[in-house]
DNA sequence: TACTAGTCAATAAA
DNA sequence: TTTATTGACTAGTA
């Protein structure tokens, strides 16, 4: 565990100076967005998490709410530069170098927009952190998610609107309410190739698989997890909460992969329910008052407009090509525990204030 | 060459 | 201030 921290810290060190576009975002793009909205949350004193998240967006260097967090936890940091940072985050659990995800894509970043995005050069600096696997996945849940539950449970506005009992792992699944119908209207053809992820049969299948992944968390969660697992296993196809935690967004990925497709359900994914991911991301962003621009830049390495479009008009996984990477990142981000998500956002912000000191 | 997919930057709208 | 929309560009492929 400690080793992990060291590794992470190591990553941190490496990444902290490899940033550039993220910093560029904060420095030149908006400076300090959401300062008003998020403060709203903070003022509520909902949770250190919220304040953290808020501070992340606020000063990008003010993040002082949680020393433990700001201390050394940024495995997910700027996935843009580090690219596979997140993937590695899970490597500890399973060999997920299965697909050529972020690394491959980030590889494109170099030449993606050499004219307008010269700062992308940082992308290839993606540290060869193949060993920097952050096994936080297990260690943090115990306390991390525990507070997460409260965190979400404290959320006022969304909660009032959602009116649904969020489990510690719900991770803001409030959006699922919408997703339900959204799924129905998923594109012109509701019966797309990836429709299987929604089909009852497929549901049970992947639901079972998911249970495995969730089980990991459950174990860490202790008692909390059981309920979740039960839910996942039950995965009532008729229930409005059909989409459970992280896994539910995934199509029956391991179904055909088994071991190759990240049995842990934390890293690699064969298929992602883009609609669900979009819904959840949207919900999370709202929950934390995270501007699309910030999330898009720091987590996805995309522009605000792109993110907006993806969130509003997510294409079916089967129709995606290189665009899958973007959704993978979103998905991975959702997989992250709250504090790690913050780290990801904060990281960029942290490095975005080099000239500050 | 034409088409598709993914993205960005600018701009409009809330 | 943030989000949504749009036109244009680039890359990959048939």
mmCIF file of C-alpha atoms (C1' of nucleotides) in Angstrom:
data_model
loop_
_atom_site.group_PDB
_atom_site.id
_atom_site.type_symbol
_atom_site.label_atom_id
_atom_site.label_comp_id
_atom_site.label_asym_id
_atom_site.label_seq_id
_atom_site.Cartn_x
_atom_site.Cartn_y
_atom_site.Cartn_z
ATOM 1 C CA UNK A 1 0.000 0.000 0.000
ATOM 2 C CA UNK A 2 2.646 2.402 0.944
ATOM 3 C CA UNK A 3 4.557 1.338 -2.032
ATOM 4 C CA UNK A 4 1.635 2.311 -4.045
ATOM 5 C CA UNK A 5 1.642 5.674 -2.565
ATOM 6 C CA UNK A 6 5.228 6.046 -3.366
ATOM 7 C CA UNK A 7 4.599 5.027 -6.860
ATOM 8 C CA UNK A 8 1.799 7.406 -7.133
ATOM 9 C CA UNK A 9 3.884 10.051 -5.633
ATOM 10 C CA UNK A 10 6.443 9.246 -8.164
ATOM 11 C CA UNK A 11 3.966 9.630 -10.891
ATOM 12 C CA UNK A 12 2.954 12.824 -9.378
ATOM 13 C CA UNK A 13 6.411 14.097 -9.509
ATOM 14 C CA UNK A 14 6.853 13.133 -13.065
ATOM 15 C CA UNK A 15 3.540 14.319 -14.185
ATOM 16 C CA UNK A 16 3.564 17.523 -12.296
ATOM 17 C CA UNK A 17 6.125 18.938 -14.590
ATOM 18 C CA UNK A 18 4.917 17.331 -17.699
ATOM 19 C CA UNK A 19 1.710 19.233 -17.742
ATOM 20 C CA UNK A 20 1.211 22.095 -19.994
ATOM 21 C CA UNK A 21 -2.068 22.126 -21.710
ATOM 22 C CA UNK A 22 -3.947 21.636 -18.552
ATOM 23 C CA UNK A 23 -2.161 24.503 -17.073
ATOM 24 C CA UNK A 24 -2.730 26.403 -20.164
ATOM 25 C CA UNK A 25 -6.341 25.872 -19.598
ATOM 26 C CA UNK A 26 -6.386 27.470 -16.245
ATOM 27 C CA UNK A 27 -3.962 30.136 -17.062
ATOM 28 C CA UNK A 28 -5.234 31.313 -20.321
ATOM 29 C CA UNK A 29 -8.607 29.830 -20.845
ATOM 30 C CA UNK A 30 -10.713 30.830 -17.927
ATOM 31 C CA UNK A 31 -8.468 31.249 -15.009
ATOM 32 C CA UNK A 32 -10.845 30.271 -12.277
ATOM 33 C CA UNK A 33 -14.147 29.063 -13.451
ATOM 34 C CA UNK A 34 -17.046 27.878 -11.371
ATOM 35 C CA UNK A 35 -15.706 29.907 -8.557
ATOM 36 C CA UNK A 36 -19.180 30.988 -7.800
ATOM 37 C CA UNK A 37 -21.148 27.864 -8.325
ATOM 38 C CA UNK A 38 -18.919 25.532 -6.463
ATOM 39 C CA UNK A 39 -18.572 27.884 -3.627
ATOM 40 C CA UNK A 40 -22.157 27.371 -3.244
ATOM 41 C CA UNK A 41 -21.502 23.813 -2.404
ATOM 42 C CA UNK A 42 -18.649 24.577 -0.180
ATOM 43 C CA UNK A 43 -20.579 27.097 1.709
ATOM 44 C CA UNK A 44 -22.920 24.335 2.533
ATOM 45 C CA UNK A 45 -20.118 22.620 4.220
ATOM 46 C CA UNK A 46 -21.279 19.428 2.690
ATOM 47 C CA UNK A 47 -18.039 17.678 2.700
ATOM 48 C CA UNK A 48 -14.373 18.114 2.455
ATOM 49 C CA UNK A 49 -14.637 16.289 -0.772
ATOM 50 C CA UNK A 50 -16.850 18.846 -2.240
ATOM 51 C CA UNK A 51 -14.718 21.623 -1.025
ATOM 52 C CA UNK A 52 -11.794 19.826 -2.453
ATOM 53 C CA UNK A 53 -13.406 19.416 -5.752
ATOM 54 C CA UNK A 54 -14.402 22.976 -5.593
ATOM 55 C CA UNK A 55 -11.015 24.233 -4.708
ATOM 56 C CA UNK A 56 -9.620 22.212 -7.507
ATOM 57 C CA UNK A 57 -11.602 24.150 -9.936
ATOM 58 C CA UNK A 58 -11.220 27.311 -8.130
ATOM 59 C CA UNK A 59 -7.630 28.125 -7.653
ATOM 60 C CA UNK A 60 -6.054 25.133 -9.188
ATOM 61 C CA UNK A 61 -3.577 25.571 -6.480
ATOM 62 C CA UNK A 62 -5.700 26.410 -3.566
ATOM 63 C CA UNK A 63 -6.729 22.870 -2.994
ATOM 64 C CA UNK A 64 -6.027 22.800 0.619
ATOM 65 C CA UNK A 65 -9.192 21.356 1.894
ATOM 66 C CA UNK A 66 -7.862 17.906 2.289
ATOM 67 C CA UNK A 67 -4.181 17.563 2.986
ATOM 68 C CA UNK A 68 -4.420 13.865 2.599
ATOM 69 C CA UNK A 69 -5.666 14.333 -0.867
ATOM 70 C CA UNK A 70 -3.494 17.121 -1.934
ATOM 71 C CA UNK A 71 -0.671 15.300 -0.362
ATOM 72 C CA UNK A 72 -0.064 12.513 -2.747
ATOM 73 C CA UNK A 73 -2.865 11.056 -4.669
ATOM 74 C CA UNK A 74 -2.951 11.682 -8.300
ATOM 75 C CA UNK A 75 -2.872 8.441 -10.075
ATOM 76 C CA UNK A 76 -5.530 9.687 -12.338
ATOM 77 C CA UNK A 77 -4.141 13.134 -12.614
ATOM 78 C CA UNK A 78 -3.939 14.627 -16.000
ATOM 79 C CA UNK A 79 -4.762 11.621 -17.992
ATOM 80 C CA UNK A 80 -4.189 13.762 -20.951
ATOM 81 C CA UNK A 81 -0.482 13.951 -20.630
ATOM 82 C CA UNK A 82 0.073 10.840 -18.699
ATOM 83 C CA UNK A 83 -2.487 9.206 -20.842
ATOM 84 C CA UNK A 84 -2.588 5.728 -19.488
ATOM 85 C CA UNK A 85 -2.157 6.927 -16.012
ATOM 86 C CA UNK A 86 -5.570 5.733 -15.228
ATOM 87 C CA UNK A 87 -5.140 2.480 -16.913
ATOM 88 C CA UNK A 88 -2.132 1.833 -14.861
ATOM 89 C CA UNK A 89 -4.109 2.739 -11.921
ATOM 90 C CA UNK A 90 -5.796 -0.537 -12.325
ATOM 91 C CA UNK A 91 -2.953 -2.582 -13.548
ATOM 92 C CA UNK A 92 -2.416 -3.649 -10.051
ATOM 93 C CA UNK A 93 -5.653 -5.463 -10.057
ATOM 94 C CA UNK A 94 -5.444 -6.920 -13.470
ATOM 95 C CA UNK A 95 -3.376 -6.931 -16.572
ATOM 96 C CA UNK A 96 -5.259 -4.397 -18.513
ATOM 97 C CA UNK A 97 -2.750 -3.506 -21.072
ATOM 98 C CA UNK A 98 -5.126 -5.465 -23.114
ATOM 99 C CA UNK A 99 -6.265 -2.682 -25.322
ATOM 100 C CA UNK A 100 -4.282 0.094 -26.761
ATOM 101 C CA UNK A 101 -6.261 2.733 -25.068
ATOM 102 C CA UNK A 102 -5.086 6.031 -23.934
ATOM 103 C CA UNK A 103 -1.493 5.405 -24.693
ATOM 104 C CA UNK A 104 -2.308 4.847 -28.297
ATOM 105 C CA UNK A 105 -4.619 7.711 -28.465
ATOM 106 C CA UNK A 106 -2.481 10.047 -26.543
ATOM 107 C CA UNK A 107 0.087 9.074 -29.021
ATOM 108 C CA UNK A 108 -2.029 10.760 -31.573
ATOM 109 C CA UNK A 109 -2.155 13.860 -29.555
ATOM 110 C CA UNK A 110 1.256 14.730 -30.747
ATOM 111 C CA UNK A 111 0.191 15.222 -34.262
ATOM 112 C CA UNK A 112 -3.438 15.699 -33.639
ATOM 113 C CA UNK A 113 -3.237 19.431 -33.853
ATOM 114 C CA UNK A 114 0.329 20.401 -34.256
ATOM 115 C CA UNK A 115 -0.723 23.729 -35.551
ATOM 116 C CA UNK A 116 -3.072 24.895 -32.917
ATOM 117 C CA UNK A 117 -1.991 22.757 -30.007
ATOM 118 C CA UNK A 118 1.737 22.838 -29.803
ATOM 119 C CA UNK A 119 1.491 22.174 -26.115
ATOM 120 C CA UNK A 120 0.383 18.708 -26.858
ATOM 121 C CA UNK A 121 3.969 17.795 -26.954
ATOM 122 C CA UNK A 122 3.577 17.015 -23.329
ATOM 123 C CA UNK A 123 1.374 14.190 -24.267
ATOM 124 C CA UNK A 124 4.144 12.001 -25.416
ATOM 125 C CA UNK A 125 5.952 12.584 -22.254
ATOM 126 C CA UNK A 126 3.519 10.177 -20.785
ATOM 127 C CA UNK A 127 5.835 8.584 -18.380
ATOM 128 C CA UNK A 128 6.404 4.964 -18.946
ATOM 129 C CA UNK A 129 4.656 4.303 -15.711
ATOM 130 C CA UNK A 130 3.953 0.772 -16.559
ATOM 131 C CA UNK A 131 4.919 -0.077 -13.043
ATOM 132 C CA UNK A 132 3.335 2.880 -11.463
ATOM 133 C CA UNK A 133 0.245 0.955 -10.856
ATOM 134 C CA UNK A 134 -1.706 2.550 -8.113
ATOM 135 C CA UNK A 135 -3.341 -0.144 -6.144
ATOM 136 C CA UNK A 136 -5.339 2.489 -4.377
ATOM 137 C CA UNK A 137 -8.304 0.751 -5.767
ATOM 138 C CA UNK A 138 -8.545 -1.344 -2.734
ATOM 139 C CA UNK A 139 -6.970 0.602 -0.030
ATOM 140 C CA UNK A 140 -9.029 3.667 -0.448
ATOM 141 C CA UNK A 141 -12.496 2.315 -0.570
ATOM 142 C CA UNK A 142 -12.439 1.519 3.037
ATOM 143 C CA UNK A 143 -12.460 5.072 4.081
ATOM 144 C CA UNK A 144 -12.685 6.853 0.868
ATOM 145 C CA UNK A 145 -15.967 5.543 -0.304
ATOM 146 C CA UNK A 146 -17.265 5.486 3.156
ATOM 147 C CA UNK A 147 -17.154 9.210 3.199
ATOM 148 C CA UNK A 148 -18.240 9.233 -0.378
ATOM 149 C CA UNK A 149 -21.520 7.887 0.619
ATOM 150 C CA UNK A 150 -21.983 10.753 2.948
ATOM 151 C CA UNK A 151 -20.644 13.056 0.410
ATOM 152 C CA UNK A 152 -23.306 12.269 -2.066
ATOM 153 C CA UNK A 153 -25.879 11.876 0.544
ATOM 154 C CA UNK A 154 -25.213 15.412 1.445
ATOM 155 C CA UNK A 155 -25.759 16.772 -1.912
ATOM 156 C CA UNK A 156 -28.702 19.058 -1.800
ATOM 157 C CA UNK A 157 -29.856 20.089 -5.178
ATOM 158 C CA UNK A 158 -29.282 16.914 -7.091
ATOM 159 C CA UNK A 159 -30.532 14.870 -4.277
ATOM 160 C CA UNK A 160 -33.709 16.742 -4.032
ATOM 161 C CA UNK A 161 -34.217 16.233 -7.672
ATOM 162 C CA UNK A 162 -33.068 12.685 -7.821
ATOM 163 C CA UNK A 163 -34.763 11.651 -4.693
ATOM 164 C CA UNK A 164 -33.062 8.353 -4.815
ATOM 165 C CA UNK A 165 -31.016 6.560 -2.240
ATOM 166 C CA UNK A 166 -27.483 6.710 -3.388
ATOM 167 C CA UNK A 167 -25.345 3.902 -2.290
ATOM 168 C CA UNK A 168 -21.742 4.466 -1.419
ATOM 169 C CA UNK A 169 -20.933 3.228 -4.819
ATOM 170 C CA UNK A 170 -23.659 4.979 -6.582
ATOM 171 C CA UNK A 171 -21.195 7.603 -7.509
ATOM 172 C CA UNK A 172 -23.864 9.965 -8.537
ATOM 173 C CA UNK A 173 -26.016 7.598 -10.402
ATOM 174 C CA UNK A 174 -28.770 10.014 -9.982
ATOM 175 C CA UNK A 175 -28.554 10.632 -13.638
ATOM 176 C CA UNK A 176 -29.744 7.152 -14.161
ATOM 177 C CA UNK A 177 -33.200 8.399 -13.852
ATOM 178 C CA UNK A 178 -32.760 10.184 -17.028
ATOM 179 C CA UNK A 179 -30.615 7.615 -18.598
ATOM 180 C CA UNK A 180 -33.414 5.210 -18.395
ATOM 181 C CA UNK A 181 -35.495 6.944 -20.911
ATOM 182 C CA UNK A 182 -32.492 8.256 -22.648
ATOM 183 C CA UNK A 183 -31.477 4.750 -23.331
ATOM 184 C CA UNK A 184 -34.729 4.100 -24.967
ATOM 185 C CA UNK A 185 -34.209 6.965 -27.246
ATOM 186 C CA UNK A 186 -30.668 5.992 -27.733
ATOM 187 C CA UNK A 187 -30.099 7.169 -31.218
ATOM 188 C CA UNK A 188 -32.294 6.682 -34.230
ATOM 189 C CA UNK A 189 -32.097 2.974 -33.870
ATOM 190 C CA UNK A 190 -32.705 1.767 -30.379
ATOM 191 C CA UNK A 191 -31.685 -1.693 -31.418
ATOM 192 C CA UNK A 192 -28.170 -0.990 -32.308
ATOM 193 C CA UNK A 193 -25.497 -3.597 -32.310
ATOM 194 C CA UNK A 194 -24.571 -2.674 -28.834
ATOM 195 C CA UNK A 195 -28.098 -2.994 -27.829
ATOM 196 C CA UNK A 196 -26.994 -6.134 -26.196
ATOM 197 C CA UNK A 197 -25.793 -4.230 -23.274
ATOM 198 C CA UNK A 198 -29.299 -3.229 -22.552
ATOM 199 C CA UNK A 199 -30.992 -6.421 -23.385
ATOM 200 C CA UNK A 200 -32.169 -8.396 -20.381
ATOM 201 C CA UNK A 201 -30.078 -11.355 -21.205
ATOM 202 C CA UNK A 202 -27.044 -9.312 -21.725
ATOM 203 C CA UNK A 203 -27.799 -7.514 -18.592
ATOM 204 C CA UNK A 204 -27.706 -10.541 -16.444
ATOM 205 C CA UNK A 205 -24.593 -11.676 -18.110
ATOM 206 C CA UNK A 206 -22.641 -8.619 -17.581
ATOM 207 C CA UNK A 207 -24.368 -7.956 -14.379
ATOM 208 C CA UNK A 208 -22.840 -11.093 -13.081
ATOM 209 C CA UNK A 209 -19.494 -10.112 -14.355
ATOM 210 C CA UNK A 210 -19.897 -6.752 -12.889
ATOM 211 C CA UNK A 211 -20.616 -8.272 -9.606
ATOM 212 C CA UNK A 212 -17.133 -9.572 -9.746
ATOM 213 C CA UNK A 213 -15.678 -6.205 -10.270
ATOM 214 C CA UNK A 214 -17.916 -4.672 -7.739
ATOM 215 C CA UNK A 215 -16.987 -7.366 -5.395
ATOM 216 C CA UNK A 216 -13.543 -5.950 -5.281
ATOM 217 C CA UNK A 217 -14.933 -2.744 -4.075
ATOM 218 C CA UNK A 218 -17.409 -4.442 -1.887
ATOM 219 C CA UNK A 219 -14.685 -6.162 -0.039
ATOM 220 C CA UNK A 220 -13.053 -2.916 0.565
ATOM 221 C CA UNK A 221 -16.273 -1.321 1.457
ATOM 222 C CA UNK A 222 -16.920 -3.942 3.973
ATOM 223 C CA UNK A 223 -20.558 -4.142 4.778
ATOM 224 C CA UNK A 224 -21.643 -1.534 2.350
ATOM 225 C CA UNK A 225 -20.547 -3.472 -0.609
ATOM 226 C CA UNK A 226 -22.774 -6.379 0.043
ATOM 227 C CA UNK A 227 -25.785 -4.399 -0.672
ATOM 228 C CA UNK A 228 -24.287 -3.200 -3.834
ATOM 229 C CA UNK A 229 -23.338 -6.598 -4.983
ATOM 230 C CA UNK A 230 -26.733 -7.836 -4.247
ATOM 231 C CA UNK A 231 -28.066 -5.121 -6.349
ATOM 232 C CA UNK A 232 -25.757 -5.851 -9.142
ATOM 233 C CA UNK A 233 -26.532 -9.464 -9.093
ATOM 234 C CA UNK A 234 -30.166 -8.769 -8.895
ATOM 235 C CA UNK A 235 -29.836 -6.076 -11.459
ATOM 236 C CA UNK A 236 -33.534 -5.852 -11.901
ATOM 237 C CA UNK A 237 -33.963 -5.210 -15.561
ATOM 238 C CA UNK A 238 -37.252 -3.574 -14.854
ATOM 239 C CA UNK A 239 -36.030 -1.476 -12.056
ATOM 240 C CA UNK A 240 -35.380 2.162 -12.634
ATOM 241 C CA UNK A 241 -32.067 1.596 -11.062
ATOM 242 C CA UNK A 242 -31.160 -0.967 -13.590
ATOM 243 C CA UNK A 243 -27.892 0.730 -14.065
ATOM 244 C CA UNK A 244 -25.775 0.111 -11.106
ATOM 245 C CA UNK A 245 -22.483 1.580 -10.242
ATOM 246 C CA UNK A 246 -19.607 1.530 -12.580
ATOM 247 C CA UNK A 247 -20.106 -1.764 -14.229
ATOM 248 C CA UNK A 248 -23.587 -1.261 -15.453
ATOM 249 C CA UNK A 249 -22.314 1.198 -17.960
ATOM 250 C CA UNK A 250 -20.285 -1.485 -19.480
ATOM 251 C CA UNK A 251 -21.515 -3.743 -22.065
ATOM 252 C CA UNK A 252 -20.843 -7.397 -21.592
ATOM 253 C CA UNK A 253 -17.234 -6.826 -22.057
ATOM 254 C CA UNK A 254 -15.614 -9.726 -20.350
ATOM 255 C CA UNK A 255 -18.277 -11.883 -21.707
ATOM 256 C CA UNK A 256 -16.088 -12.598 -24.632
ATOM 257 C CA UNK A 257 -12.882 -11.677 -23.044
ATOM 258 C CA UNK A 258 -12.973 -13.279 -19.698
ATOM 259 C CA UNK A 259 -9.482 -12.611 -18.592
ATOM 260 C CA UNK A 260 -8.334 -10.506 -21.432
ATOM 261 C CA UNK A 261 -10.883 -7.847 -20.867
ATOM 262 C CA UNK A 262 -10.018 -6.828 -17.407
ATOM 263 C CA UNK A 263 -11.955 -9.105 -15.209
ATOM 264 C CA UNK A 264 -11.674 -6.562 -12.519
ATOM 265 C CA UNK A 265 -13.953 -4.328 -14.409
ATOM 266 C CA UNK A 266 -11.891 -1.430 -13.340
ATOM 267 C CA UNK A 267 -9.581 -0.793 -16.170
ATOM 268 C CA UNK A 268 -10.147 -2.042 -19.619
ATOM 269 C CA UNK A 269 -13.512 -2.426 -21.100
ATOM 270 C CA UNK A 270 -14.613 -4.064 -24.237
ATOM 271 C CA UNK A 271 -17.671 -1.989 -24.495
ATOM 272 C CA UNK A 272 -19.028 0.976 -22.731
ATOM 273 C CA UNK A 273 -22.535 2.096 -22.535
ATOM 274 C CA UNK A 274 -21.795 5.496 -23.864
ATOM 275 C CA UNK A 275 -25.187 6.751 -23.004
ATOM 276 C CA UNK A 276 -24.826 5.782 -19.418
ATOM 277 C CA UNK A 277 -21.390 7.186 -19.215
ATOM 278 C CA UNK A 278 -22.570 10.403 -20.700
ATOM 279 C CA UNK A 279 -25.405 10.557 -18.272
ATOM 280 C CA UNK A 280 -23.227 9.923 -15.343
ATOM 281 C CA UNK A 281 -20.561 12.296 -16.375
ATOM 282 C CA UNK A 282 -23.145 14.949 -16.840
ATOM 283 C CA UNK A 283 -24.503 14.255 -13.423
ATOM 284 C CA UNK A 284 -21.122 14.251 -11.813
ATOM 285 C CA UNK A 285 -20.114 17.469 -13.415
ATOM 286 C CA UNK A 286 -23.231 19.099 -12.201
ATOM 287 C CA UNK A 287 -22.896 17.566 -8.836
ATOM 288 C CA UNK A 288 -19.517 19.036 -8.317
ATOM 289 C CA UNK A 289 -20.091 22.070 -10.396
ATOM 290 C CA UNK A 290 -17.311 21.062 -12.663
ATOM 291 C CA UNK A 291 -17.395 22.995 -15.888
ATOM 292 C CA UNK A 292 -17.340 20.963 -19.005
ATOM 293 C CA UNK A 293 -14.356 22.868 -20.162
ATOM 294 C CA UNK A 294 -12.341 21.804 -17.175
ATOM 295 C CA UNK A 295 -13.320 18.218 -17.333
ATOM 296 C CA UNK A 296 -12.890 18.061 -21.049
ATOM 297 C CA UNK A 297 -9.459 19.525 -20.918
ATOM 298 C CA UNK A 298 -8.084 17.776 -17.938
ATOM 299 C CA UNK A 299 -9.649 14.438 -18.051
ATOM 300 C CA UNK A 300 -10.410 13.954 -21.677
ATOM 301 C CA UNK A 301 -7.973 16.260 -23.320
ATOM 302 C CA UNK A 302 -10.758 17.519 -25.454
ATOM 303 C CA UNK A 303 -12.443 20.784 -25.968
ATOM 304 C CA UNK A 304 -15.561 21.871 -24.205
ATOM 305 C CA UNK A 305 -17.562 21.687 -27.346
ATOM 306 C CA UNK A 306 -16.494 18.178 -27.978
ATOM 307 C CA UNK A 307 -17.445 17.080 -24.533
ATOM 308 C CA UNK A 308 -20.757 18.793 -24.719
ATOM 309 C CA UNK A 309 -21.524 17.037 -27.917
ATOM 310 C CA UNK A 310 -20.457 13.702 -26.577
ATOM 311 C CA UNK A 311 -22.514 14.085 -23.483
ATOM 312 C CA UNK A 312 -25.566 15.159 -25.331
ATOM 313 C CA UNK A 313 -25.231 12.956 -28.339
ATOM 314 C CA UNK A 314 -23.215 9.940 -27.366
ATOM 315 C CA UNK A 315 -22.795 7.587 -30.199
ATOM 316 C CA UNK A 316 -23.300 3.912 -29.646
ATOM 317 C CA UNK A 317 -20.130 2.176 -28.739
ATOM 318 C CA UNK A 318 -20.323 0.083 -31.845
ATOM 319 C CA UNK A 319 -20.320 3.162 -33.956
ATOM 320 C CA UNK A 320 -17.354 4.650 -32.288
ATOM 321 C CA UNK A 321 -13.851 4.296 -33.537
ATOM 322 C CA UNK A 322 -11.126 6.392 -32.117
ATOM 323 C CA UNK A 323 -13.784 8.201 -30.232
ATOM 324 C CA UNK A 324 -13.996 5.281 -27.899
ATOM 325 C CA UNK A 325 -10.955 6.463 -26.157
ATOM 326 C CA UNK A 326 -12.742 9.532 -25.016
ATOM 327 C CA UNK A 327 -15.487 7.484 -23.518
ATOM 328 C CA UNK A 328 -13.009 5.184 -21.941
ATOM 329 C CA UNK A 329 -11.545 8.068 -20.158
ATOM 330 C CA UNK A 330 -14.872 9.195 -18.985
ATOM 331 C CA UNK A 331 -15.670 5.764 -17.834
ATOM 332 C CA UNK A 332 -12.407 5.379 -16.061
ATOM 333 C CA UNK A 333 -12.883 8.630 -14.383
ATOM 334 C CA UNK A 334 -16.176 7.448 -13.124
ATOM 335 C CA UNK A 335 -14.505 4.378 -11.823
ATOM 336 C CA UNK A 336 -12.239 6.454 -9.746
ATOM 337 C CA UNK A 337 -13.066 7.169 -6.175
ATOM 338 C CA UNK A 338 -14.078 10.699 -5.599
ATOM 339 C CA UNK A 339 -10.855 11.798 -4.122
ATOM 340 C CA UNK A 340 -9.025 10.392 -7.014
ATOM 341 C CA UNK A 341 -11.197 12.171 -9.434
ATOM 342 C CA UNK A 342 -10.339 15.291 -7.618
ATOM 343 C CA UNK A 343 -6.750 14.415 -7.843
ATOM 344 C CA UNK A 344 -7.079 14.108 -11.528
ATOM 345 C CA UNK A 345 -8.595 17.488 -11.787
ATOM 346 C CA UNK A 346 -6.422 18.990 -9.203
ATOM 347 C CA UNK A 347 -3.276 17.654 -10.672
ATOM 348 C CA UNK A 348 -3.715 19.653 -13.733
ATOM 349 C CA UNK A 349 -4.588 22.647 -11.701
ATOM 350 C CA UNK A 350 -1.628 22.162 -9.515
ATOM 351 C CA UNK A 351 0.729 22.073 -12.403
ATOM 352 C CA UNK A 352 -1.118 24.882 -13.980
ATOM 353 C CA UNK A 353 0.318 27.239 -11.445
ATOM 354 C CA UNK A 354 4.010 26.804 -11.988
ATOM 355 C CA UNK A 355 4.733 30.464 -12.145
ATOM 356 C CA UNK A 356 2.819 30.958 -9.006
ATOM 357 C CA UNK A 357 5.561 29.965 -6.760
ATOM 358 C "C1'" DT B 1 -11.574 11.274 -54.613
ATOM 359 C "C1'" DA B 2 -15.298 10.728 -51.567
ATOM 360 C "C1'" DC B 3 -16.944 9.485 -47.261
ATOM 361 C "C1'" DT B 4 -16.885 8.956 -42.355
ATOM 362 C "C1'" DA B 5 -15.345 9.882 -37.763
ATOM 363 C "C1'" DG B 6 -13.381 12.847 -34.303
ATOM 364 C "C1'" DT B 7 -12.164 17.085 -32.854
ATOM 365 C "C1'" DC B 8 -11.515 22.124 -32.315
ATOM 366 C "C1'" DA B 9 -12.458 26.951 -32.169
ATOM 367 C "C1'" DA B 10 -15.764 30.364 -32.522
ATOM 368 C "C1'" DT B 11 -20.110 31.772 -31.543
ATOM 369 C "C1'" DA B 12 -24.858 31.790 -29.824
ATOM 370 C "C1'" DA B 13 -27.827 30.827 -26.197
ATOM 371 C "C1'" DA B 14 -29.359 30.036 -21.425
ATOM 372 C "C1'" DT C 1 -20.255 31.932 -16.744
ATOM 373 C "C1'" DT C 2 -21.363 27.736 -18.587
ATOM 374 C "C1'" DT C 3 -23.379 25.016 -22.074
ATOM 375 C "C1'" DA C 4 -24.980 24.036 -26.835
ATOM 376 C "C1'" DT C 5 -24.375 24.532 -31.649
ATOM 377 C "C1'" DT C 6 -21.976 24.958 -35.897
ATOM 378 C "C1'" DG C 7 -18.446 25.209 -39.555
ATOM 379 C "C1'" DA C 8 -14.130 23.670 -40.668
ATOM 380 C "C1'" DC C 9 -10.154 20.816 -40.338
ATOM 381 C "C1'" DT C 10 -7.578 16.404 -40.135
ATOM 382 C "C1'" DA C 11 -6.993 11.411 -40.368
ATOM 383 C "C1'" DG C 12 -8.371 6.971 -41.859
ATOM 384 C "C1'" DT C 13 -10.552 4.073 -45.192
ATOM 385 C "C1'" DA C 14 -12.987 2.260 -49.479
#
